């Protein structure tokens, strides 16, 4: 059995979607299962000239041989999920746990006004209010919705059985370590713990069944919404570095800063990382665009990676060098 958990090391938008879609094709897991908060997440995946923006489906859906599942800890917006299954050709292999909480209209309304919108800068996706109702034990669950009946399964049983039978399972996190309700920059955080332990609880896998934890860092830090960002650059500086980005879910401009070793070190600790993935190396070293072997990186790019390994005492095994799924250097044995 092998299981790999992939989580974000900063504030989300580290490029997990691209890393996960690569691993989903390369490692050919039997199941790709998503933990995390809910449709507040946005992952962008580029396959040839097609660009997919997913909010509910696991980012590993490009591997048509794998089942994609959503764990019981994740809140689900049925409209968003059903549309993504249709649009992205994932019917017949997409499943939700019977205990997933369901986002309804009232949650969307509550999330788009008041402090959640103005102070926290929430995504307005209804995720926070739905999780609040879950804590109040009033949230409805997926098993009570006819529109989801053909998708319902027991996700913890499925993934633990797959592992028992020697298959590979890929567990994908959403958001990032410092958006965790427990470990992040409270109150400017999301409504769940989104570190590796929380993601494992979301999908129903125990701590002793996890083989690898890959923490994904972007080559620089971005944050969308409010909350502290150490050494934040001005919008002009961000623009001049070519780091301007816009949120997948909300379209808001992301704030930016240099790679932050203090945050990264803490993320390694909180997630018990065994490996690091670094994304968007080509954005800070344009001569690395599309490179697929470490040897072919420029000297400063290699130094950037080896310095991260030295500072964080953890191997950088995956390096993103462009937006396409296979713009990757894979240094795993
Ligand atoms: P909520 O999760 O929609 O309640 O938003 C709370 C905070 O987390 C806001 O600052 C959001 O911008 C941020 N956030 C939530 N999900 C993501 C994500 O997937 N990527 C980046 N930021 C996120
Ligand atoms: Mg995102």
XYZ file of C-alpha atoms and ligand atoms in Angstrom:
357
model
C 0.000 0.000 0.000
C 1.110 3.558 -0.589
C -0.677 6.749 0.182
C 0.459 10.276 -0.554
C -1.047 13.413 0.929
C -0.518 16.728 -0.893
C -1.145 19.978 0.985
C -0.434 23.680 0.558
C 2.380 25.217 2.605
C 1.439 28.910 2.473
C -1.991 30.568 1.961
C -3.447 28.391 -0.782
C -2.897 28.897 -4.514
C 0.530 27.285 -4.338
C -0.232 25.314 -7.482
C -1.456 22.127 -5.821
C -3.919 21.446 -8.641
C -1.151 21.164 -11.191
C 1.067 19.006 -8.921
C -1.857 16.713 -8.115
C -2.893 16.320 -11.737
C 0.702 15.357 -12.590
C 0.868 12.789 -9.742
C -2.581 11.474 -10.701
C -1.331 10.630 -14.192
C 2.245 9.651 -13.332
C 1.545 7.439 -10.270
C -1.800 6.133 -11.535
C -3.538 5.865 -8.138
C -6.705 3.814 -7.897
C -8.455 6.617 -6.017
C -7.845 10.343 -5.821
C -9.665 11.721 -2.810
C -10.157 15.315 -1.794
C -10.241 16.720 1.724
C -10.363 20.406 2.718
C -13.028 22.996 3.304
C -15.319 23.092 0.269
C -15.954 24.983 -2.984
C -13.998 27.974 -1.630
C -10.988 26.217 -3.191
C -10.047 26.819 -6.787
C -7.536 24.729 -8.693
C -6.394 25.534 -12.196
C -5.250 22.674 -14.409
C -3.863 23.072 -17.907
C -3.966 20.078 -20.234
C -2.743 20.957 -23.715
C -4.775 23.974 -24.774
C -7.580 23.163 -22.324
C -7.753 25.026 -19.008
C -9.908 23.559 -16.230
C -10.871 25.502 -13.143
C -12.167 23.100 -10.518
C -13.762 23.952 -7.185
C -15.324 20.638 -6.118
C -13.934 17.752 -8.142
C -10.541 16.388 -7.105
C -7.822 17.884 -9.343
C -6.751 14.373 -10.309
C -9.786 13.866 -12.572
C -7.617 13.943 -15.741
C -6.639 10.329 -15.042
C -9.682 8.564 -16.452
C -8.680 5.207 -14.894
C -8.984 6.532 -11.372
C -12.044 7.111 -9.227
C -12.302 10.611 -7.800
C -13.919 11.000 -4.393
C -14.826 13.721 -1.903
C -14.328 12.887 1.768
C -16.980 13.332 4.490
C -15.235 16.383 5.978
C -15.734 18.449 2.827
C -18.804 20.637 2.302
C -20.326 20.145 -1.139
C -22.265 22.500 -3.367
C -24.267 20.021 -5.499
C -24.790 22.509 -8.361
C -21.063 23.185 -8.669
C -20.129 19.506 -8.345
C -22.692 18.189 -10.840
C -21.702 20.828 -13.396
C -18.000 19.995 -13.064
C -18.689 16.260 -13.446
C -20.591 17.022 -16.677
C -18.212 19.634 -18.062
C -15.027 17.708 -17.296
C -16.237 14.264 -18.412
C -15.970 12.641 -14.991
C -19.325 10.881 -14.752
C -19.335 7.249 -13.662
C -16.092 7.674 -11.694
C -16.953 10.556 -9.334
C -18.229 9.898 -5.822
C -19.116 11.792 -2.643
C -19.241 10.442 0.866
C -22.680 10.031 2.376
C -21.653 12.306 5.250
C -20.509 15.290 3.170
C -22.304 18.426 4.378
C -24.351 20.281 1.785
C -24.209 23.988 0.978
C -27.630 25.524 0.341
C -28.757 28.969 -0.774
C -28.976 30.316 2.763
C -25.236 29.574 3.252
C -24.375 31.522 0.110
C -26.394 34.491 1.342
C -24.812 34.440 4.813
C -21.310 34.199 3.301
C -21.734 37.198 1.022
C -22.375 39.865 3.652
C -21.326 41.119 7.084
C -17.983 40.332 8.729
C -17.350 37.195 6.713
C -17.308 39.244 3.531
C -16.005 42.600 4.787
C -13.531 41.635 7.516
C -12.352 38.143 6.570
C -12.752 38.544 2.816
C -14.343 35.138 2.451
C -14.842 33.610 -0.975
C -18.645 33.894 -0.652
C -18.945 30.199 -1.508
C -21.088 29.329 1.535
C -18.381 27.069 2.956
C -17.928 28.881 6.302
C -21.654 29.147 7.178
C -22.154 25.489 6.178
C -19.326 24.403 8.478
C -20.849 26.559 11.244
C -24.162 24.725 10.778
C -22.310 21.425 10.827
C -20.878 22.349 14.232
C -24.443 23.230 15.319
C -25.545 19.772 14.089
C -28.165 21.286 11.764
C -26.424 20.906 8.370
C -28.015 18.489 5.895
C -25.849 15.695 4.529
C -25.302 14.358 1.010
C -27.279 11.166 1.678
C -30.462 13.282 1.985
C -30.174 14.758 -1.529
C -31.775 12.879 -4.414
C -29.645 14.745 -6.970
C -26.524 13.140 -5.447
C -27.895 9.610 -4.919
C -25.953 8.029 -7.795
C -22.668 9.473 -6.475
C -22.926 8.391 -2.845
C -20.353 6.030 -1.392
C -18.495 5.260 1.835
C -15.220 7.067 1.114
C -13.217 5.962 4.192
C -14.092 2.335 3.456
C -13.205 2.686 -0.226
C -9.799 4.227 0.359
C -8.813 1.961 3.239
C -9.844 -1.096 1.207
C -7.851 0.135 -1.777
C -4.767 0.480 0.450
C -5.328 -2.982 1.972
C -5.424 -4.393 -1.547
C -2.086 -2.825 -2.391
C -3.331 0.081 -4.483
C -2.054 3.632 -4.447
C -4.288 6.422 -3.084
C -3.633 10.124 -3.671
C -5.105 12.440 -1.044
C -5.451 16.055 -2.031
C -5.676 18.980 0.314
C -7.070 22.397 -0.443
C -6.247 25.907 0.768
C -2.924 26.199 2.609
C -1.372 25.680 6.032
C -1.739 29.319 7.161
C -5.431 29.387 6.262
C -6.003 26.598 8.810
C -8.623 27.373 11.441
C -6.210 26.020 14.112
C -2.753 26.891 12.761
C -3.308 29.883 10.508
C -3.503 33.640 10.938
C -6.807 33.568 12.864
C -9.330 35.112 12.357
C -8.159 35.572 8.745
C -8.457 31.886 7.943
C -10.850 29.388 6.423
C -13.406 27.390 8.406
C -11.451 24.103 8.761
C -8.062 22.721 9.673
C -6.371 22.225 6.308
C -3.012 20.806 7.436
C -2.184 17.203 6.492
C -3.756 15.825 9.691
C -7.005 17.680 9.022
C -7.066 16.554 5.399
C -6.577 12.928 6.507
C -9.436 13.243 9.004
C -11.605 14.739 6.238
C -11.244 11.636 4.092
C -11.072 9.026 6.868
C -7.493 7.782 6.763
C -5.635 7.269 10.058
C -2.170 8.746 10.719
C -0.368 5.399 10.542
C -1.605 4.726 7.019
C 0.077 7.751 5.462
C 3.333 7.071 3.611
C 4.257 10.457 2.174
C 3.293 14.046 2.820
C 4.184 16.460 0.029
C 3.982 20.121 1.016
C 3.607 22.426 -1.968
C 5.215 25.863 -1.908
C 5.105 28.400 -4.695
C 8.458 30.066 -5.485
C 6.975 33.211 -3.916
C 4.079 33.728 -1.503
C 0.622 34.975 -2.438
C -2.439 35.625 -0.375
C -5.949 36.489 -1.527
C -8.357 38.222 0.843
C -7.436 39.991 4.080
C -5.007 39.032 6.862
C -1.307 39.499 7.545
C 1.332 38.960 4.864
C 4.882 39.587 6.084
C 7.001 41.790 3.778
C 4.079 42.292 1.426
C 5.086 43.894 -1.869
C 3.211 46.841 -3.302
C 0.986 46.104 -6.306
C 3.576 47.895 -8.474
C 6.442 45.738 -7.176
C 4.311 42.623 -7.650
C 3.544 43.628 -11.206
C 7.168 44.410 -12.045
C 8.281 40.974 -10.812
C 5.620 39.338 -12.993
C 3.875 37.899 -9.931
C 0.406 39.380 -10.532
C -2.199 36.654 -10.123
C -5.968 36.593 -9.810
C -8.033 34.252 -7.630
C -9.594 31.206 -9.344
C -12.843 31.423 -7.362
C -13.250 35.144 -6.740
C -11.147 36.807 -9.477
C -9.577 39.052 -6.805
C -5.976 40.165 -7.263
C -3.587 38.188 -5.082
C -1.169 39.984 -2.756
C 2.456 38.820 -2.988
C 5.755 38.524 -1.091
C 9.098 36.748 -1.462
C 9.455 33.077 -0.462
C 9.123 33.058 3.348
C 11.431 30.582 5.098
C 9.901 31.117 8.556
C 6.443 30.210 7.287
C 7.842 27.340 5.242
C 9.723 25.864 8.205
C 6.570 25.935 10.296
C 4.565 24.361 7.477
C 7.094 21.523 7.261
C 6.677 20.941 11.001
C 2.878 21.176 11.121
C 2.420 18.815 8.184
C 5.286 16.365 8.941
C 6.431 16.838 5.359
C 8.504 14.068 3.803
C 8.904 15.904 0.486
C 8.553 19.401 -0.930
C 7.100 20.476 -4.262
C 8.147 23.904 -5.558
C 5.924 25.454 -8.213
C 6.318 28.310 -10.688
C 10.114 28.204 -10.716
C 9.851 29.562 -14.279
C 8.143 32.700 -12.974
C 11.257 33.717 -11.033
C 13.731 32.104 -13.464
C 12.213 32.468 -16.958
C 15.107 30.509 -18.514
C 13.773 27.420 -16.681
C 10.426 27.383 -18.506
C 9.476 23.876 -19.561
C 12.683 22.255 -18.237
C 12.090 18.637 -17.149
C 15.471 17.594 -15.688
C 17.285 19.177 -12.753
C 20.616 19.213 -14.645
C 19.188 21.576 -17.245
C 18.221 24.259 -14.721
C 20.335 27.418 -14.653
C 22.885 27.803 -11.860
C 20.804 30.371 -9.883
C 17.675 28.211 -10.189
C 19.548 25.163 -8.892
C 20.911 27.269 -6.028
C 17.370 28.459 -5.184
C 16.211 24.835 -4.868
C 19.223 23.536 -2.947
C 18.973 26.458 -0.535
C 15.333 25.521 0.181
C 16.400 21.922 0.839
C 19.146 23.088 3.185
C 16.975 25.568 5.084
C 14.014 23.203 5.436
C 15.956 19.920 5.824
C 13.543 18.231 3.424
C 14.085 17.089 -0.182
C 12.531 19.050 -3.035
C 11.286 16.196 -5.193
C 8.869 17.933 -7.570
C 9.585 21.223 -9.350
C 7.048 23.025 -11.533
C 8.552 24.804 -14.537
C 5.418 25.867 -16.395
C 1.624 25.737 -16.369
C 1.159 22.455 -18.280
C 0.744 19.180 -16.378
C 4.090 17.791 -17.600
C 6.123 20.979 -17.092
C 7.649 19.187 -14.111
C 11.008 17.994 -12.836
C 10.358 14.769 -10.917
C 13.302 13.842 -8.680
C 11.584 11.051 -6.733
C 13.566 7.818 -6.751
P -13.584 31.262 3.186
O -12.796 30.007 3.240
O -14.384 31.408 1.912
O -14.394 31.460 4.420
O -12.530 32.471 3.154
C -11.693 32.744 4.272
C -10.326 33.227 3.825
O -9.613 32.145 3.216
C -10.344 34.335 2.772
O -9.218 35.174 2.980
C -10.184 33.577 1.454
O -9.632 34.409 0.459
C -9.240 32.479 1.884
N -9.362 31.257 1.058
C -10.280 30.269 1.182
N -10.043 29.304 0.280
C -8.958 29.653 -0.405
C -8.211 29.039 -1.466
O -8.497 27.929 -1.930
N -7.136 29.719 -1.924
C -6.778 30.928 -1.407
N -7.435 31.540 -0.426
C -8.520 30.915 0.079
Mg -6.602 28.275 -5.644
